[in-house]
mmCIF file with all atom_site columns, C-alpha atoms in Angstrom:
data_model
loop_
_atom_site.group_PDB
_atom_site.id
_atom_site.type_symbol
_atom_site.label_atom_id
_atom_site.label_alt_id
_atom_site.label_comp_id
_atom_site.label_asym_id
_atom_site.label_entity_id
_atom_site.label_seq_id
_atom_site.pdbx_PDB_ins_code
_atom_site.Cartn_x
_atom_site.Cartn_y
_atom_site.Cartn_z
_atom_site.occupancy
_atom_site.B_iso_or_equiv
_atom_site.pdbx_formal_charge
_atom_site.auth_seq_id
_atom_site.auth_comp_id
_atom_site.auth_asym_id
_atom_site.auth_atom_id
_atom_site.pdbx_PDB_model_num
ATOM 1   C CA . UNK A 1 1   ? 0.207   0.194   0.024  1.00 0.00 ? 1   UNK A CA 1
ATOM 2   C CA . UNK A 1 2   ? 1.566   3.471   -1.245 1.00 0.00 ? 2   UNK A CA 1
ATOM 3   C CA . UNK A 1 3   ? 0.956   6.145   0.983  1.00 0.00 ? 3   UNK A CA 1
ATOM 4   C CA . UNK A 1 4   ? -0.334  9.728   -1.166 1.00 0.00 ? 4   UNK A CA 1
ATOM 5   C CA . UNK A 1 5   ? -0.956  12.006  1.522  1.00 0.00 ? 5   UNK A CA 1
ATOM 6   C CA . UNK A 1 6   ? 1.830   13.048  4.385  1.00 0.00 ? 6   UNK A CA 1
ATOM 7   C CA . UNK A 1 7   ? 1.400   15.827  7.301  1.00 0.00 ? 7   UNK A CA 1
ATOM 8   C CA . UNK A 1 8   ? 4.287   17.930  7.720  1.00 0.00 ? 8   UNK A CA 1
ATOM 9   C CA . UNK A 1 9   ? 5.136   18.446  11.488 1.00 0.00 ? 9   UNK A CA 1
ATOM 10  C CA . UNK A 1 10  ? 7.743   20.983  12.957 1.00 0.00 ? 10  UNK A CA 1
ATOM 11  C CA . UNK A 1 11  ? 9.914   19.204  15.886 1.00 0.00 ? 11  UNK A CA 1
ATOM 12  C CA . UNK A 1 12  ? 11.387  22.362  17.229 1.00 0.00 ? 12  UNK A CA 1
ATOM 13  C CA . UNK A 1 13  ? 12.464  23.452  13.864 1.00 0.00 ? 13  UNK A CA 1
ATOM 14  C CA . UNK A 1 14  ? 13.236  20.288  12.409 1.00 0.00 ? 14  UNK A CA 1
ATOM 15  C CA . UNK A 1 15  ? 10.345  19.267  9.553  1.00 0.00 ? 15  UNK A CA 1
ATOM 16  C CA . UNK A 1 16  ? 9.538   16.030  9.238  1.00 0.00 ? 16  UNK A CA 1
ATOM 17  C CA . UNK A 1 17  ? 7.032   14.374  6.560  1.00 0.00 ? 17  UNK A CA 1
ATOM 18  C CA . UNK A 1 18  ? 4.419   12.020  8.162  1.00 0.00 ? 18  UNK A CA 1
ATOM 19  C CA . UNK A 1 19  ? 2.368   9.437   6.339  1.00 0.00 ? 19  UNK A CA 1
ATOM 20  C CA . UNK A 1 20  ? -1.299  9.649   7.040  1.00 0.00 ? 20  UNK A CA 1
ATOM 21  C CA . UNK A 1 21  ? -2.671  5.777   7.697  1.00 0.00 ? 21  UNK A CA 1
ATOM 22  C CA . UNK A 1 22  ? -6.371  4.919   9.037  1.00 0.00 ? 22  UNK A CA 1
ATOM 23  C CA . UNK A 1 23  ? -6.970  3.394   12.124 1.00 0.00 ? 23  UNK A CA 1
ATOM 24  C CA . UNK A 1 24  ? -9.178  0.392   12.373 1.00 0.00 ? 24  UNK A CA 1
ATOM 25  C CA . UNK A 1 25  ? -11.642 2.778   14.334 1.00 0.00 ? 25  UNK A CA 1
ATOM 26  C CA . UNK A 1 26  ? -11.535 4.931   11.013 1.00 0.00 ? 26  UNK A CA 1
ATOM 27  C CA . UNK A 1 27  ? -9.604  7.511   12.556 1.00 0.00 ? 27  UNK A CA 1
ATOM 28  C CA . UNK A 1 28  ? -6.452  8.807   10.528 1.00 0.00 ? 28  UNK A CA 1
ATOM 29  C CA . UNK A 1 29  ? -3.147  9.508   12.014 1.00 0.00 ? 29  UNK A CA 1
ATOM 30  C CA . UNK A 1 30  ? -0.240  11.583  10.862 1.00 0.00 ? 30  UNK A CA 1
ATOM 31  C CA . UNK A 1 31  ? 2.011   8.388   11.743 1.00 0.00 ? 31  UNK A CA 1
ATOM 32  C CA . UNK A 1 32  ? 5.536   9.073   13.655 1.00 0.00 ? 32  UNK A CA 1
ATOM 33  C CA . UNK A 1 33  ? 8.047   6.292   13.558 1.00 0.00 ? 33  UNK A CA 1
ATOM 34  C CA . UNK A 1 34  ? 11.328  6.356   15.232 1.00 0.00 ? 34  UNK A CA 1
ATOM 35  C CA . UNK A 1 35  ? 12.579  2.739   14.462 1.00 0.00 ? 35  UNK A CA 1
ATOM 36  C CA . UNK A 1 36  ? 15.549  2.427   12.752 1.00 0.00 ? 36  UNK A CA 1
ATOM 37  C CA . UNK A 1 37  ? 16.045  6.273   12.429 1.00 0.00 ? 37  UNK A CA 1
ATOM 38  C CA . UNK A 1 38  ? 19.088  6.878   14.191 1.00 0.00 ? 38  UNK A CA 1
ATOM 39  C CA . UNK A 1 39  ? 19.433  10.830  13.024 1.00 0.00 ? 39  UNK A CA 1
ATOM 40  C CA . UNK A 1 40  ? 15.746  11.826  14.263 1.00 0.00 ? 40  UNK A CA 1
ATOM 41  C CA . UNK A 1 41  ? 15.866  9.581   17.191 1.00 0.00 ? 41  UNK A CA 1
ATOM 42  C CA . UNK A 1 42  ? 18.999  11.087  18.256 1.00 0.00 ? 42  UNK A CA 1
ATOM 43  C CA . UNK A 1 43  ? 17.956  14.929  17.251 1.00 0.00 ? 43  UNK A CA 1
ATOM 44  C CA . UNK A 1 44  ? 14.547  14.023  19.686 1.00 0.00 ? 44  UNK A CA 1
ATOM 45  C CA . UNK A 1 45  ? 16.483  12.548  22.354 1.00 0.00 ? 45  UNK A CA 1
ATOM 46  C CA . UNK A 1 46  ? 18.542  15.756  22.776 1.00 0.00 ? 46  UNK A CA 1
ATOM 47  C CA . UNK A 1 47  ? 16.062  18.060  22.573 1.00 0.00 ? 47  UNK A CA 1
ATOM 48  C CA . UNK A 1 48  ? 13.530  16.169  25.278 1.00 0.00 ? 48  UNK A CA 1
ATOM 49  C CA . UNK A 1 49  ? 16.773  15.490  27.374 1.00 0.00 ? 49  UNK A CA 1
ATOM 50  C CA . UNK A 1 50  ? 17.165  19.564  27.714 1.00 0.00 ? 50  UNK A CA 1
ATOM 51  C CA . UNK A 1 51  ? 13.702  19.789  29.323 1.00 0.00 ? 51  UNK A CA 1
ATOM 52  C CA . UNK A 1 52  ? 14.263  16.781  31.679 1.00 0.00 ? 52  UNK A CA 1
ATOM 53  C CA . UNK A 1 53  ? 17.310  17.689  33.632 1.00 0.00 ? 53  UNK A CA 1
ATOM 54  C CA . UNK A 1 54  ? 16.678  17.200  36.875 1.00 0.00 ? 54  UNK A CA 1
ATOM 55  C CA . UNK A 1 55  ? 14.910  13.814  36.317 1.00 0.00 ? 55  UNK A CA 1
ATOM 56  C CA . UNK A 1 56  ? 16.332  10.899  38.401 1.00 0.00 ? 56  UNK A CA 1
ATOM 57  C CA . UNK A 1 57  ? 15.178  7.901   36.325 1.00 0.00 ? 57  UNK A CA 1
ATOM 58  C CA . UNK A 1 58  ? 13.375  7.357   32.938 1.00 0.00 ? 58  UNK A CA 1
ATOM 59  C CA . UNK A 1 59  ? 10.293  4.945   32.487 1.00 0.00 ? 59  UNK A CA 1
ATOM 60  C CA . UNK A 1 60  ? 9.112   3.865   29.021 1.00 0.00 ? 60  UNK A CA 1
ATOM 61  C CA . UNK A 1 61  ? 7.084   1.499   27.484 1.00 0.00 ? 61  UNK A CA 1
ATOM 62  C CA . UNK A 1 62  ? 8.177   -1.086  24.726 1.00 0.00 ? 62  UNK A CA 1
ATOM 63  C CA . UNK A 1 63  ? 8.534   -1.003  21.947 1.00 0.00 ? 63  UNK A CA 1
ATOM 64  C CA . UNK A 1 64  ? 8.549   2.544   19.883 1.00 0.00 ? 64  UNK A CA 1
ATOM 65  C CA . UNK A 1 65  ? 9.891   4.478   23.192 1.00 0.00 ? 65  UNK A CA 1
ATOM 66  C CA . UNK A 1 66  ? 12.836  2.258   23.703 1.00 0.00 ? 66  UNK A CA 1
ATOM 67  C CA . UNK A 1 67  ? 15.484  3.857   21.590 1.00 0.00 ? 67  UNK A CA 1
ATOM 68  C CA . UNK A 1 68  ? 14.486  7.222   22.203 1.00 0.00 ? 68  UNK A CA 1
ATOM 69  C CA . UNK A 1 69  ? 14.654  6.447   26.069 1.00 0.00 ? 69  UNK A CA 1
ATOM 70  C CA . UNK A 1 70  ? 18.104  4.842   25.369 1.00 0.00 ? 70  UNK A CA 1
ATOM 71  C CA . UNK A 1 71  ? 19.394  7.723   23.995 1.00 0.00 ? 71  UNK A CA 1
ATOM 72  C CA . UNK A 1 72  ? 17.693  10.556  26.538 1.00 0.00 ? 72  UNK A CA 1
ATOM 73  C CA . UNK A 1 73  ? 19.260  8.285   29.218 1.00 0.00 ? 73  UNK A CA 1
ATOM 74  C CA . UNK A 1 74  ? 22.716  8.673   27.622 1.00 0.00 ? 74  UNK A CA 1
ATOM 75  C CA . UNK A 1 75  ? 22.439  12.348  27.513 1.00 0.00 ? 75  UNK A CA 1
ATOM 76  C CA . UNK A 1 76  ? 21.454  12.936  30.749 1.00 0.00 ? 76  UNK A CA 1
ATOM 77  C CA . UNK A 1 77  ? 24.409  10.568  32.136 1.00 0.00 ? 77  UNK A CA 1
ATOM 78  C CA . UNK A 1 78  ? 21.686  8.139   33.380 1.00 0.00 ? 78  UNK A CA 1
ATOM 79  C CA . UNK A 1 79  ? 23.243  4.343   33.751 1.00 0.00 ? 79  UNK A CA 1
ATOM 80  C CA . UNK A 1 80  ? 20.011  3.065   33.662 1.00 0.00 ? 80  UNK A CA 1
ATOM 81  C CA . UNK A 1 81  ? 16.131  3.362   32.609 1.00 0.00 ? 81  UNK A CA 1
ATOM 82  C CA . UNK A 1 82  ? 13.350  1.237   33.391 1.00 0.00 ? 82  UNK A CA 1
ATOM 83  C CA . UNK A 1 83  ? 10.992  -0.451  30.875 1.00 0.00 ? 83  UNK A CA 1
ATOM 84  C CA . UNK A 1 84  ? 7.480   -1.321  30.925 1.00 0.00 ? 84  UNK A CA 1
ATOM 85  C CA . UNK A 1 85  ? 6.824   -4.688  28.909 1.00 0.00 ? 85  UNK A CA 1
ATOM 86  C CA . UNK A 1 86  ? 4.013   -5.602  27.166 1.00 0.00 ? 86  UNK A CA 1
ATOM 87  C CA . UNK A 1 87  ? 4.202   -9.274  28.091 1.00 0.00 ? 87  UNK A CA 1
ATOM 88  C CA . UNK A 1 88  ? 5.471   -10.869 31.654 1.00 0.00 ? 88  UNK A CA 1
ATOM 89  C CA . UNK A 1 89  ? 8.715   -12.248 31.060 1.00 0.00 ? 89  UNK A CA 1
ATOM 90  C CA . UNK A 1 90  ? 10.344  -15.231 33.381 1.00 0.00 ? 90  UNK A CA 1
ATOM 91  C CA . UNK A 1 91  ? 12.394  -12.753 35.619 1.00 0.00 ? 91  UNK A CA 1
ATOM 92  C CA . UNK A 1 92  ? 9.369   -10.831 35.851 1.00 0.00 ? 92  UNK A CA 1
ATOM 93  C CA . UNK A 1 93  ? 7.507   -12.645 38.544 1.00 0.00 ? 93  UNK A CA 1
ATOM 94  C CA . UNK A 1 94  ? 7.950   -10.875 41.264 1.00 0.00 ? 94  UNK A CA 1
ATOM 95  C CA . UNK A 1 95  ? 7.405   -7.228  39.420 1.00 0.00 ? 95  UNK A CA 1
ATOM 96  C CA . UNK A 1 96  ? 3.830   -5.342  39.076 1.00 0.00 ? 96  UNK A CA 1
ATOM 97  C CA . UNK A 1 97  ? 1.262   -4.866  36.104 1.00 0.00 ? 97  UNK A CA 1
ATOM 98  C CA . UNK A 1 98  ? -1.079  -2.327  34.820 1.00 0.00 ? 98  UNK A CA 1
ATOM 99  C CA . UNK A 1 99  ? -3.775  -2.395  32.179 1.00 0.00 ? 99  UNK A CA 1
ATOM 100 C CA . UNK A 1 100 ? -3.778  -0.062  29.097 1.00 0.00 ? 100 UNK A CA 1
ATOM 101 C CA . UNK A 1 101 ? -5.926  1.232   26.567 1.00 0.00 ? 101 UNK A CA 1
ATOM 102 C CA . UNK A 1 102 ? -4.238  3.176   23.673 1.00 0.00 ? 102 UNK A CA 1
ATOM 103 C CA . UNK A 1 103 ? -5.737  4.650   20.518 1.00 0.00 ? 103 UNK A CA 1
ATOM 104 C CA . UNK A 1 104 ? -3.214  2.574   18.329 1.00 0.00 ? 104 UNK A CA 1
ATOM 105 C CA . UNK A 1 105 ? -4.346  -0.968  19.921 1.00 0.00 ? 105 UNK A CA 1
ATOM 106 C CA . UNK A 1 106 ? -7.530  -2.312  19.477 1.00 0.00 ? 106 UNK A CA 1
ATOM 107 C CA . UNK A 1 107 ? -7.643  -4.499  22.783 1.00 0.00 ? 107 UNK A CA 1
ATOM 108 C CA . UNK A 1 108 ? -6.669  -3.504  26.275 1.00 0.00 ? 108 UNK A CA 1
ATOM 109 C CA . UNK A 1 109 ? -3.189  -4.273  26.860 1.00 0.00 ? 109 UNK A CA 1
ATOM 110 C CA . UNK A 1 110 ? -1.240  -4.824  30.124 1.00 0.00 ? 110 UNK A CA 1
ATOM 111 C CA . UNK A 1 111 ? 2.094   -3.623  31.115 1.00 0.00 ? 111 UNK A CA 1
ATOM 112 C CA . UNK A 1 112 ? 4.495   -5.335  33.485 1.00 0.00 ? 112 UNK A CA 1
ATOM 113 C CA . UNK A 1 113 ? 7.482   -3.885  35.285 1.00 0.00 ? 113 UNK A CA 1
ATOM 114 C CA . UNK A 1 114 ? 10.157  -6.002  37.135 1.00 0.00 ? 114 UNK A CA 1
ATOM 115 C CA . UNK A 1 115 ? 10.524  -5.692  40.581 1.00 0.00 ? 115 UNK A CA 1
ATOM 116 C CA . UNK A 1 116 ? 14.266  -4.652  39.420 1.00 0.00 ? 116 UNK A CA 1
ATOM 117 C CA . UNK A 1 117 ? 13.164  -1.757  37.524 1.00 0.00 ? 117 UNK A CA 1
ATOM 118 C CA . UNK A 1 118 ? 10.262  -0.868  40.177 1.00 0.00 ? 118 UNK A CA 1
ATOM 119 C CA . UNK A 1 119 ? 12.893  -0.405  42.701 1.00 0.00 ? 119 UNK A CA 1
ATOM 120 C CA . UNK A 1 120 ? 14.956  1.756   40.310 1.00 0.00 ? 120 UNK A CA 1
ATOM 121 C CA . UNK A 1 121 ? 12.094  4.134   40.314 1.00 0.00 ? 121 UNK A CA 1
ATOM 122 C CA . UNK A 1 122 ? 11.202  4.285   43.991 1.00 0.00 ? 122 UNK A CA 1
ATOM 123 C CA . UNK A 1 123 ? 11.694  7.745   45.627 1.00 0.00 ? 123 UNK A CA 1
ATOM 124 C CA . UNK A 1 124 ? 13.277  9.207   42.545 1.00 0.00 ? 124 UNK A CA 1
ATOM 125 C CA . UNK A 1 125 ? 11.778  11.969  40.028 1.00 0.00 ? 125 UNK A CA 1
ATOM 126 C CA . UNK A 1 126 ? 10.503  10.014  37.186 1.00 0.00 ? 126 UNK A CA 1
ATOM 127 C CA . UNK A 1 127 ? 10.363  11.283  33.691 1.00 0.00 ? 127 UNK A CA 1
ATOM 128 C CA . UNK A 1 128 ? 7.677   9.199   31.772 1.00 0.00 ? 128 UNK A CA 1
ATOM 129 C CA . UNK A 1 129 ? 8.806   8.810   28.057 1.00 0.00 ? 129 UNK A CA 1
ATOM 130 C CA . UNK A 1 130 ? 6.560   7.808   24.933 1.00 0.00 ? 130 UNK A CA 1
ATOM 131 C CA . UNK A 1 131 ? 7.200   8.816   20.997 1.00 0.00 ? 131 UNK A CA 1
ATOM 132 C CA . UNK A 1 132 ? 3.583   10.216  20.551 1.00 0.00 ? 132 UNK A CA 1
ATOM 133 C CA . UNK A 1 133 ? 0.586   11.205  23.338 1.00 0.00 ? 133 UNK A CA 1
ATOM 134 C CA . UNK A 1 134 ? -2.661  11.112  22.319 1.00 0.00 ? 134 UNK A CA 1
ATOM 135 C CA . UNK A 1 135 ? -5.307  9.716   24.358 1.00 0.00 ? 135 UNK A CA 1
ATOM 136 C CA . UNK A 1 136 ? -2.876  9.538   27.492 1.00 0.00 ? 136 UNK A CA 1
ATOM 137 C CA . UNK A 1 137 ? -3.563  5.557   27.771 1.00 0.00 ? 137 UNK A CA 1
ATOM 138 C CA . UNK A 1 138 ? -0.278  4.742   27.655 1.00 0.00 ? 138 UNK A CA 1
ATOM 139 C CA . UNK A 1 139 ? 1.323   7.445   29.568 1.00 0.00 ? 139 UNK A CA 1
ATOM 140 C CA . UNK A 1 140 ? -1.700  6.614   32.127 1.00 0.00 ? 140 UNK A CA 1
ATOM 141 C CA . UNK A 1 141 ? -0.322  3.223   32.284 1.00 0.00 ? 141 UNK A CA 1
ATOM 142 C CA . UNK A 1 142 ? 3.178   4.482   32.922 1.00 0.00 ? 142 UNK A CA 1
ATOM 143 C CA . UNK A 1 143 ? 2.166   6.616   35.740 1.00 0.00 ? 143 UNK A CA 1
ATOM 144 C CA . UNK A 1 144 ? 0.441   3.972   37.571 1.00 0.00 ? 144 UNK A CA 1
ATOM 145 C CA . UNK A 1 145 ? 3.561   1.705   37.318 1.00 0.00 ? 145 UNK A CA 1
ATOM 146 C CA . UNK A 1 146 ? 5.454   4.932   38.979 1.00 0.00 ? 146 UNK A CA 1
ATOM 147 C CA . UNK A 1 147 ? 3.309   5.659   41.350 1.00 0.00 ? 147 UNK A CA 1
ATOM 148 C CA . UNK A 1 148 ? 3.004   1.764   42.420 1.00 0.00 ? 148 UNK A CA 1
ATOM 149 C CA . UNK A 1 149 ? 6.960   1.735   42.343 1.00 0.00 ? 149 UNK A CA 1
ATOM 150 C CA . UNK A 1 150 ? 6.531   4.914   44.757 1.00 0.00 ? 150 UNK A CA 1
ATOM 151 C CA . UNK A 1 151 ? 8.246   7.138   42.249 1.00 0.00 ? 151 UNK A CA 1
ATOM 152 C CA . UNK A 1 152 ? 7.665   10.810  42.163 1.00 0.00 ? 152 UNK A CA 1
ATOM 153 C CA . UNK A 1 153 ? 6.285   11.653  38.779 1.00 0.00 ? 153 UNK A CA 1
ATOM 154 C CA . UNK A 1 154 ? 8.175   14.817  37.471 1.00 0.00 ? 154 UNK A CA 1
ATOM 155 C CA . UNK A 1 155 ? 7.706   14.872  33.806 1.00 0.00 ? 155 UNK A CA 1
ATOM 156 C CA . UNK A 1 156 ? 5.325   13.251  31.112 1.00 0.00 ? 156 UNK A CA 1
ATOM 157 C CA . UNK A 1 157 ? 7.207   13.441  27.750 1.00 0.00 ? 157 UNK A CA 1
ATOM 158 C CA . UNK A 1 158 ? 6.490   12.655  24.128 1.00 0.00 ? 158 UNK A CA 1
ATOM 159 C CA . UNK A 1 159 ? 8.061   13.793  21.031 1.00 0.00 ? 159 UNK A CA 1
ATOM 160 C CA . UNK A 1 160 ? 4.408   14.552  19.586 1.00 0.00 ? 160 UNK A CA 1
ATOM 161 C CA . UNK A 1 161 ? 1.108   15.440  21.110 1.00 0.00 ? 161 UNK A CA 1
ATOM 162 C CA . UNK A 1 162 ? -1.772  14.262  19.082 1.00 0.00 ? 162 UNK A CA 1
ATOM 163 C CA . UNK A 1 163 ? -4.929  15.902  18.784 1.00 0.00 ? 163 UNK A CA 1
ATOM 164 C CA . UNK A 1 164 ? -6.266  17.213  22.399 1.00 0.00 ? 164 UNK A CA 1
ATOM 165 C CA . UNK A 1 165 ? -3.010  15.924  23.885 1.00 0.00 ? 165 UNK A CA 1
ATOM 166 C CA . UNK A 1 166 ? -1.315  19.278  22.467 1.00 0.00 ? 166 UNK A CA 1
ATOM 167 C CA . UNK A 1 167 ? -3.703  21.243  24.965 1.00 0.00 ? 167 UNK A CA 1
ATOM 168 C CA . UNK A 1 168 ? -2.581  19.346  28.131 1.00 0.00 ? 168 UNK A CA 1
ATOM 169 C CA . UNK A 1 169 ? -0.424  21.323  30.622 1.00 0.00 ? 169 UNK A CA 1
ATOM 170 C CA . UNK A 1 170 ? 0.982   18.401  32.207 1.00 0.00 ? 170 UNK A CA 1
ATOM 171 C CA . UNK A 1 171 ? 3.017   17.038  29.174 1.00 0.00 ? 171 UNK A CA 1
ATOM 172 C CA . UNK A 1 172 ? 6.362   18.103  27.887 1.00 0.00 ? 172 UNK A CA 1
ATOM 173 C CA . UNK A 1 173 ? 6.392   17.483  23.964 1.00 0.00 ? 173 UNK A CA 1
ATOM 174 C CA . UNK A 1 174 ? 8.449   18.749  21.105 1.00 0.00 ? 174 UNK A CA 1
ATOM 175 C CA . UNK A 1 175 ? 5.682   19.180  18.396 1.00 0.00 ? 175 UNK A CA 1
ATOM 176 C CA . UNK A 1 176 ? 1.915   18.773  17.697 1.00 0.00 ? 176 UNK A CA 1
ATOM 177 C CA . UNK A 1 177 ? -0.132  16.463  14.945 1.00 0.00 ? 177 UNK A CA 1
ATOM 178 C CA . UNK A 1 178 ? -3.401  16.409  14.052 1.00 0.00 ? 178 UNK A CA 1
ATOM 179 C CA . UNK A 1 179 ? -5.866  13.626  14.551 1.00 0.00 ? 179 UNK A CA 1
ATOM 180 C CA . UNK A 1 180 ? -7.142  13.495  11.201 1.00 0.00 ? 180 UNK A CA 1
#
């Protein structure tokens, strides 16, 4: 399927062409994908790191936030960051979990956090990191895990805010895209 429609987004002065794709719900989105795009990931990570300087630990969900969070952690000089997994792995038997509903996923999902990652958050200023925030479902799931871990949510950060998420004052983001 060849995309014929694109949306131009401004990310802190950098213009990116995003393909417009349909969701199963009938809505259309300007699809933002950092997977495999080293230059764009590094650029976005540096810009977000400037805004998250006093965060002590980062928390993201697999998979689209992973490389972004890795680069932000490196920029901030962090040795570790926490990852919420979408399936429960063998080493996570003593971890925590929460349910999540996202605009890009038809069914409800679960986020799982290992006991090790939960301990990284305890008593720390946590920055929640995602690529795009739209309905806030994934961010809500990350918030839940941070709170269950007794971390203090200092930031909710994303590269892009989609639709009404751009009106929220509790989100740190670099650019806006419409929900089409």
